[in-house]
mmCIF file of C-alpha atoms and ligand atoms in Angstrom:
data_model
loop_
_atom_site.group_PDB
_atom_site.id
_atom_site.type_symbol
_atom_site.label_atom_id
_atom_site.label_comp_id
_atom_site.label_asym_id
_atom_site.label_seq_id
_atom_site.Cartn_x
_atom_site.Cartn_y
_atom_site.Cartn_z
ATOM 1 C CA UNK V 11 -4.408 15.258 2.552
ATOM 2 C CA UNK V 12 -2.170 13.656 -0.170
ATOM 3 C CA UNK V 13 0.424 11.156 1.012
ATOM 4 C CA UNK V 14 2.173 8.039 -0.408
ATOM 5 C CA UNK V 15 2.616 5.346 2.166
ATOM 6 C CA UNK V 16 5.443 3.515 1.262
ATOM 7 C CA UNK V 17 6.785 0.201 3.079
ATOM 8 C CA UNK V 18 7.298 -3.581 1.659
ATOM 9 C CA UNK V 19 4.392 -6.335 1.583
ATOM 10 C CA UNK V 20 2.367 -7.142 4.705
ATOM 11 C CA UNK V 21 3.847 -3.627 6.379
ATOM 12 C CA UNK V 22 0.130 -3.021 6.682
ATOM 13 C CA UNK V 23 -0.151 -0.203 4.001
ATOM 14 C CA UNK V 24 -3.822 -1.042 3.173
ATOM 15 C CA UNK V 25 -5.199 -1.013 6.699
ATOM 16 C CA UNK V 26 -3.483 2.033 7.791
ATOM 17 C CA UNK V 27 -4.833 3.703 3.811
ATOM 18 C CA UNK V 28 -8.476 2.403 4.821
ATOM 19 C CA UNK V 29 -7.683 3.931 8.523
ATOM 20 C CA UNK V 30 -6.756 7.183 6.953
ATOM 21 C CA UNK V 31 -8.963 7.444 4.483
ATOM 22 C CA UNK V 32 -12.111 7.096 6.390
ATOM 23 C CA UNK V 33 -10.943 9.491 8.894
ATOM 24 C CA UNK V 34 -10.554 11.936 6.221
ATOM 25 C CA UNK V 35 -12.721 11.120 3.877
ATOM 26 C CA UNK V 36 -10.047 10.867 1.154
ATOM 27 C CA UNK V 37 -9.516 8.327 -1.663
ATOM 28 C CA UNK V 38 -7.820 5.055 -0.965
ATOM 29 C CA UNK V 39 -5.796 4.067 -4.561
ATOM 30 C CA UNK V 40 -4.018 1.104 -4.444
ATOM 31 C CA UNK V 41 -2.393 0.097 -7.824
ATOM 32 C CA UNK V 42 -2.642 -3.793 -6.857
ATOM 33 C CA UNK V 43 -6.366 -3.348 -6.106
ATOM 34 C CA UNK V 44 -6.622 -1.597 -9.389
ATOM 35 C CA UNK V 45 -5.263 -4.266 -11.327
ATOM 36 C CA UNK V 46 -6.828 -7.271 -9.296
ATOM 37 C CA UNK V 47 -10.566 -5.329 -10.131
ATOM 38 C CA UNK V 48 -9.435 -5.306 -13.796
ATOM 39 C CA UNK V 49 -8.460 -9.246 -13.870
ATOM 40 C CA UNK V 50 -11.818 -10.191 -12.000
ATOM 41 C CA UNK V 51 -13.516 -7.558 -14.526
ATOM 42 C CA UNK V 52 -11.516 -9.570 -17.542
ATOM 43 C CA UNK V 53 -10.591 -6.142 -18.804
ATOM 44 C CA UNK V 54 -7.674 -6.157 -21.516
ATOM 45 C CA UNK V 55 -5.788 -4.886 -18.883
ATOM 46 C CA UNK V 56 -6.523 -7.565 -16.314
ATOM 47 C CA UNK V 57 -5.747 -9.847 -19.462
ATOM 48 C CA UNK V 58 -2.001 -8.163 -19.800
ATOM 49 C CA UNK V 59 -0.955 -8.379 -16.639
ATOM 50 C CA UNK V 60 -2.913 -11.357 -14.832
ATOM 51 C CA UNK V 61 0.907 -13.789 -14.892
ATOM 52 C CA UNK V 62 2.868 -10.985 -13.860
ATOM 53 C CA UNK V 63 0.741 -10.493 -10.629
ATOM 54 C CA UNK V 64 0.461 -14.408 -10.104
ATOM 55 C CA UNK V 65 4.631 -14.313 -10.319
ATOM 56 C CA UNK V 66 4.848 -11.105 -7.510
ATOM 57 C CA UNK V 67 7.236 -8.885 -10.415
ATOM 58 C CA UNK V 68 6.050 -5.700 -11.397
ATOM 59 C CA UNK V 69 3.698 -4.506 -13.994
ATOM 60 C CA UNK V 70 5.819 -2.445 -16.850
ATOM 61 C CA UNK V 71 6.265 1.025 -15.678
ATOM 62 C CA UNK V 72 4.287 2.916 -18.589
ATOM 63 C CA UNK V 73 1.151 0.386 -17.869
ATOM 64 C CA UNK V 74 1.385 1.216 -13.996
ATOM 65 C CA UNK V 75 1.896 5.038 -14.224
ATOM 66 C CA UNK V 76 -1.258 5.407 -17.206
ATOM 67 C CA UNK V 77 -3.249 3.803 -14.623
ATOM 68 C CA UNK V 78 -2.692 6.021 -11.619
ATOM 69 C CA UNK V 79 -2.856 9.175 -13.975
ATOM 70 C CA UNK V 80 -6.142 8.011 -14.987
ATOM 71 C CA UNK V 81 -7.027 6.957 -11.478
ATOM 72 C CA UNK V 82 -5.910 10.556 -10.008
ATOM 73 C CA UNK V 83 -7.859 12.542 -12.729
ATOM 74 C CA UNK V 84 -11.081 10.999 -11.462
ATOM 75 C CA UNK V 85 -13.130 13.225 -9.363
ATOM 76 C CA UNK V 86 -12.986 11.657 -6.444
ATOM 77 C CA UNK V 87 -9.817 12.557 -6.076
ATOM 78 C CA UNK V 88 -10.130 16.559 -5.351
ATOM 79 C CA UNK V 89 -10.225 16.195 -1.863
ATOM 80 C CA UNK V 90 -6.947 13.588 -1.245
ATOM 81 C CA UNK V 91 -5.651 10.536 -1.744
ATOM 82 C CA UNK V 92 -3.386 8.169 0.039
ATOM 83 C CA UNK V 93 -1.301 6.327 -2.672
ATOM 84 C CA UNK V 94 -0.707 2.870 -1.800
ATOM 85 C CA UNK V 95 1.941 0.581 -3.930
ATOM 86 C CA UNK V 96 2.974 3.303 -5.983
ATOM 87 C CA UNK V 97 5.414 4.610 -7.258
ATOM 88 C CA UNK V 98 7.044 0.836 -6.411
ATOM 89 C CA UNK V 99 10.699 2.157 -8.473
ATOM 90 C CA UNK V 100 12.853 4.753 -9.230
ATOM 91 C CA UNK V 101 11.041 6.122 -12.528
ATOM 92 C CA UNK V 102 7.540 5.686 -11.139
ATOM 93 C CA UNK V 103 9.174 8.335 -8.399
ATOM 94 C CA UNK V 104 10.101 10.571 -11.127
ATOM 95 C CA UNK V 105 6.625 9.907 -13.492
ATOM 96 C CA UNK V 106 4.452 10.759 -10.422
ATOM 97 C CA UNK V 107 5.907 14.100 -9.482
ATOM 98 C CA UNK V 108 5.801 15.039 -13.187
ATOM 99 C CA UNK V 109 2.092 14.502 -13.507
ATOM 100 C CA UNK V 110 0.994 15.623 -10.351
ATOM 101 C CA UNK V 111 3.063 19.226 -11.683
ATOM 102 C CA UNK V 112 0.930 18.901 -14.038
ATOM 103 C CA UNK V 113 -2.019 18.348 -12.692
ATOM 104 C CA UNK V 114 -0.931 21.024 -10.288
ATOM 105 C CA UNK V 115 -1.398 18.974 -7.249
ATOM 106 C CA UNK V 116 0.625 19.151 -4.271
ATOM 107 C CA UNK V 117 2.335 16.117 -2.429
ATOM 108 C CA UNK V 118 2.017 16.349 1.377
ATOM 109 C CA UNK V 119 4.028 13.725 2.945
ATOM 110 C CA UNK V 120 5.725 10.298 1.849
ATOM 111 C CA UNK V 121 5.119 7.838 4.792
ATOM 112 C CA UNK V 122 7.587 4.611 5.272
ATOM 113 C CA UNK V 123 6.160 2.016 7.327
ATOM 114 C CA UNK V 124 9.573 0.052 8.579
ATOM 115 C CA UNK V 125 9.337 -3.556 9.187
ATOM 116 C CA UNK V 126 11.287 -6.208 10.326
ATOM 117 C CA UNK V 127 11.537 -8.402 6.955
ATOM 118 C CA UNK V 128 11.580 -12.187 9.066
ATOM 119 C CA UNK V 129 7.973 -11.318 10.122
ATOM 120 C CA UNK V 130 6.401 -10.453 6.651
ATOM 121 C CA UNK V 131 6.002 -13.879 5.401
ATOM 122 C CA UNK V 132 4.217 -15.079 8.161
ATOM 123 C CA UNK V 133 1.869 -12.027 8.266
ATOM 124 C CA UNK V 134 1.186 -11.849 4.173
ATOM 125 C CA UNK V 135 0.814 -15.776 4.425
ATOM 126 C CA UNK V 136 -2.132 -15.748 6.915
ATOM 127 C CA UNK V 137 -4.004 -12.553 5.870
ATOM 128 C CA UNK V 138 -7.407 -13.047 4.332
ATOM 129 C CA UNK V 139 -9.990 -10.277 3.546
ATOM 130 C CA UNK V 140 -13.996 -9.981 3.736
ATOM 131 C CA UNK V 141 -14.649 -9.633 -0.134
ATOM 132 C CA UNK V 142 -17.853 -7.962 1.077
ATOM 133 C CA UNK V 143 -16.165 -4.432 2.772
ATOM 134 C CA UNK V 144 -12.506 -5.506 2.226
ATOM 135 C CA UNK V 145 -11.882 -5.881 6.142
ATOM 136 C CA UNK V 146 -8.685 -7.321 6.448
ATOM 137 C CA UNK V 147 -7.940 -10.402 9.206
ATOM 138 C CA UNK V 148 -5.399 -13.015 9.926
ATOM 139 C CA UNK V 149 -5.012 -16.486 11.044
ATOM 140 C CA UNK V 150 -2.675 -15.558 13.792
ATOM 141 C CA UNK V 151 -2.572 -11.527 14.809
ATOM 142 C CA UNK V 152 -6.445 -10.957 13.712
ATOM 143 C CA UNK V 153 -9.361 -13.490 14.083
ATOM 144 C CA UNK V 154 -12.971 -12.836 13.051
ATOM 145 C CA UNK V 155 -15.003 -13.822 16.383
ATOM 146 C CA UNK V 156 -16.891 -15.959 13.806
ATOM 147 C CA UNK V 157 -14.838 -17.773 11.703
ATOM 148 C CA UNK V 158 -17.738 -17.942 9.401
ATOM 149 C CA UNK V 159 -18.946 -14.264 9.173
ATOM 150 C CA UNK V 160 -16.985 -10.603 9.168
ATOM 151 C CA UNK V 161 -17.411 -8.757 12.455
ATOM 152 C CA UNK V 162 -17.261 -5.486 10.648
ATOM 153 C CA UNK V 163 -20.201 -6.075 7.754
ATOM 154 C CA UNK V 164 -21.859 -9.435 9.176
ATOM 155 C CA UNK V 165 -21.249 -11.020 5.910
ATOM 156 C CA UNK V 166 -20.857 -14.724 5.880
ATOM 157 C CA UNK V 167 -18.759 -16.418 3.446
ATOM 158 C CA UNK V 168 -17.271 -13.771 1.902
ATOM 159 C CA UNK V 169 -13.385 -14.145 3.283
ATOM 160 C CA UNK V 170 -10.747 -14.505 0.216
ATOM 161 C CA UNK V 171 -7.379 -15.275 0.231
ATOM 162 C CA UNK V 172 -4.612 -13.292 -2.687
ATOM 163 C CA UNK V 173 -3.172 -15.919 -4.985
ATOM 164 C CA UNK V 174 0.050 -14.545 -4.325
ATOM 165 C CA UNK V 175 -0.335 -14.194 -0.769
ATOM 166 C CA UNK V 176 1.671 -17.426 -0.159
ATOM 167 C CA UNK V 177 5.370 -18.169 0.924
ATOM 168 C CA UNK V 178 7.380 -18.302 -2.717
ATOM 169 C CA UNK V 179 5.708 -15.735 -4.455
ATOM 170 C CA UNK V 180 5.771 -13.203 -1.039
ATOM 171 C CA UNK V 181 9.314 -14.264 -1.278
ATOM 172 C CA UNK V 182 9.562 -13.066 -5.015
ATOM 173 C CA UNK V 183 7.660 -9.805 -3.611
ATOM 174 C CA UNK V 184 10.156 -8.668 -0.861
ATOM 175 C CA UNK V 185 13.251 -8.912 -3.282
ATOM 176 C CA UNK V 186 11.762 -7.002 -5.656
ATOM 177 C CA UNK V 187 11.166 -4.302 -2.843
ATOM 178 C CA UNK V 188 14.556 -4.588 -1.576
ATOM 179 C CA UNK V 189 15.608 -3.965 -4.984
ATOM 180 C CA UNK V 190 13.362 -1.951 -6.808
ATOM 181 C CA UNK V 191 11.250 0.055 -4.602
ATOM 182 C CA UNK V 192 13.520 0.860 -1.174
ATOM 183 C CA UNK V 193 15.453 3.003 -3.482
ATOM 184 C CA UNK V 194 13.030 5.682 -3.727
ATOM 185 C CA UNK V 195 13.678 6.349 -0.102
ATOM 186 C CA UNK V 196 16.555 8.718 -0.727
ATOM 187 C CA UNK V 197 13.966 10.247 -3.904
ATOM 188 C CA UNK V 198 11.699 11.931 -1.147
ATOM 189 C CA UNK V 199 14.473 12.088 1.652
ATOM 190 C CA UNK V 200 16.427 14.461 -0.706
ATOM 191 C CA UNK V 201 13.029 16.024 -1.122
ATOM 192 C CA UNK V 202 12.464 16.246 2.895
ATOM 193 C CA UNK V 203 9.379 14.443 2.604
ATOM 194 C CA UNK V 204 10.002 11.157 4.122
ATOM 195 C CA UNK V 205 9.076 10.132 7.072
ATOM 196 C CA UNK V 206 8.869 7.752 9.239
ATOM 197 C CA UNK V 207 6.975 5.292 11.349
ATOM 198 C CA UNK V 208 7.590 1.770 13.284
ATOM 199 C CA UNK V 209 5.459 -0.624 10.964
ATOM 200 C CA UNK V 210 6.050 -3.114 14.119
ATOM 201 C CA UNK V 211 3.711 -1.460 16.182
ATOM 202 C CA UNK V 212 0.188 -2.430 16.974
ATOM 203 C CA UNK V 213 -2.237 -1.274 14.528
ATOM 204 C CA UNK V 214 -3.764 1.730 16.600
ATOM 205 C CA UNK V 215 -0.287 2.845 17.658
ATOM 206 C CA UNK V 216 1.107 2.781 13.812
ATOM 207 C CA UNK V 217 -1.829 4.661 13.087
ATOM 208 C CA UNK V 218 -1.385 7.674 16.090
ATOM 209 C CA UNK V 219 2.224 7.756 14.440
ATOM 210 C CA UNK V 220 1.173 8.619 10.796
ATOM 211 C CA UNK V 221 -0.655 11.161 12.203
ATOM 212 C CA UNK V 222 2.027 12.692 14.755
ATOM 213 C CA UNK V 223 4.813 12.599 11.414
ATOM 214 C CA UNK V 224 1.557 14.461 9.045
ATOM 215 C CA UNK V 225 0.709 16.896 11.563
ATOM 216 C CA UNK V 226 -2.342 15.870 12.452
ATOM 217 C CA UNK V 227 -1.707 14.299 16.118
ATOM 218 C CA UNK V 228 -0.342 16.277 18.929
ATOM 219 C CA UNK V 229 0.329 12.934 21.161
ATOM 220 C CA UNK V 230 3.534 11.481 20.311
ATOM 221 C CA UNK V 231 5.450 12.608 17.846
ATOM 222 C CA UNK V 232 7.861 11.002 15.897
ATOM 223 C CA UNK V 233 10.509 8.721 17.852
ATOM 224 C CA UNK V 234 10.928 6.195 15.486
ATOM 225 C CA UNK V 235 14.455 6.073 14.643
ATOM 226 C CA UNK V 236 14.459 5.049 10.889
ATOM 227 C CA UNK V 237 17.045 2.977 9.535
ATOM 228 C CA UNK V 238 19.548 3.668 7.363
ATOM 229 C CA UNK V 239 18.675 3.030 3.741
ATOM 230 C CA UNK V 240 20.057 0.572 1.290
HETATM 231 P P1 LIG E 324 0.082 -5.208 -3.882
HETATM 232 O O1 LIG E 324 -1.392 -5.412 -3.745
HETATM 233 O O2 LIG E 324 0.495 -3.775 -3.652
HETATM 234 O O3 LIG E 324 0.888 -6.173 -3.061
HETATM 235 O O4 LIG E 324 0.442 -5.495 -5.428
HETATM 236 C C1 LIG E 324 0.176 -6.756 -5.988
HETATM 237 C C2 LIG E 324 0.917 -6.882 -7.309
HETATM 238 O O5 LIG E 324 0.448 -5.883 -8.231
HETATM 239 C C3 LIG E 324 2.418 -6.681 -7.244
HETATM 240 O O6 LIG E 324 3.110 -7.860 -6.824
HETATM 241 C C4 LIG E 324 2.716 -6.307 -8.703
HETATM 242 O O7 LIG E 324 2.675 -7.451 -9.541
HETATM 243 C C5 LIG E 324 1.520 -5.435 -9.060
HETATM 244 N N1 LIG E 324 1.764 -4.015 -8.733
HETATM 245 C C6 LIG E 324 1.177 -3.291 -7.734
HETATM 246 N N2 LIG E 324 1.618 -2.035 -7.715
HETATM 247 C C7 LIG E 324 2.527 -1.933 -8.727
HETATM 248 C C8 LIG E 324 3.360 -0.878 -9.210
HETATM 249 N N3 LIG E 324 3.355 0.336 -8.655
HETATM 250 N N4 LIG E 324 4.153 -1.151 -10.275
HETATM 251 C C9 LIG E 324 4.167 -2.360 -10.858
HETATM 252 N N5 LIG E 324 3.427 -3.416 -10.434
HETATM 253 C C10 LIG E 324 2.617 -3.202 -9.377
#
């Protein structure tokens, strides 16, 4: 299975990729996860772009793109992949189905997770992660029964918070989707490969709808009415 999952901050793109992923033993690539390993590696990259993450704008486009091309040539990557944060614009849209023609790999299905904008700062604000198997929880909608330990991997002291996980730069985040990244919506509409699901739900149902829109789930379909985009 190769899909993009597409949706602003905090829609919950990384838990649904790790859902996905483990169910199909595909490759979870997440360009922010890419360049956060690079600045805790100090790589020249992590050196470029370490401000630009810290102030929530986007990484130049030919930085971003050379990354993910690299990323998808890796072996790993014959059996899937669920992109996650990219493309994030308009020309990352058009770079992305240029190399994967070239690569001669085949695009299955563009996901939009839809989400009610007033509830992504408080979600992104209290999300923290076990650095140890990068479980995700939150203060409010997801707490470890231990606030010391993670339930999933038992280890203790391991929970981070993102830098820009907090209320100005999140704010800086969602206008640049609004502007930037939303319209690549009509890109894969006009290519009849968007669809989509109701980010709102609970995390089991959002997942049982990725799989009705891909196919893969004969429960209940798609009856998310998407919004009209712009
Ligand atoms: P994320 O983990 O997806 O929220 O991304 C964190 C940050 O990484 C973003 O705020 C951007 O600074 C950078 N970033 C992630 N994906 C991209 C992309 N496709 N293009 C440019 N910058 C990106």
């Amino acid at each position: 299975m190769r899909i993009i999952l597409l949706g602003p901050p905090g829609a919950g793109k990384g838990t649904q990729a790790r859902i996905l992923t483990e169910k199909y033993g595909t490759v979870h690539i997440a360009a922010g996860d890419l360049f956060r390993d690079n600045i805790k590696n100090g790589t020249p990259l992590g050196k470029q772009v370490e401000s630009i993450l810290k102030a929530g704008t986007l990484v130049p486009d030919d930085v971003t793109i050379k990354m993910i091309s690299e990323r998808l040539d890796q072996p790993d990557c014959k059996n899937g992949f669920v992109l996650d944060g990219f493309p994030r614009n308009v020309a990352q849209a058009e770079a992305l189905e240029k190399m994967l023609k070239e690569k001669g790999v085949k695009l299955d299905a563009v996901v939009q997770m839809a989400v009610n904008d007033d509830e992504l700062v408080e979600r992104i604000s209290g999300r923290f992660t076990c650095s140890g198997c990068g479980e995700g929880y939150h203060d409010k909608f997801k707490k470890p029964h231990n606030p010391e330990s993670c339930d999933k991997c038992g280890a203790k002291g391991t929970f981070t918070r993102r830098p820009d996980d907090n209320a100005a730069t999140v704010r800086t985040r969602l206008e640049t989707y609004h502007h930037q990244t939303k319209p690549i919506l009509p890109f894969y509409e006009s290519r009849g490969m968007l669809k989509t699901v109701n980010g709102m739900a609970s995390m089991a149902e959002v997942t049982s709808q990725i799989l009705a829109v891909l196919g893969q789930n004969k429960g209940s379909g798609n009856n998310f009415a998407p919004k009209k985009h712009g």
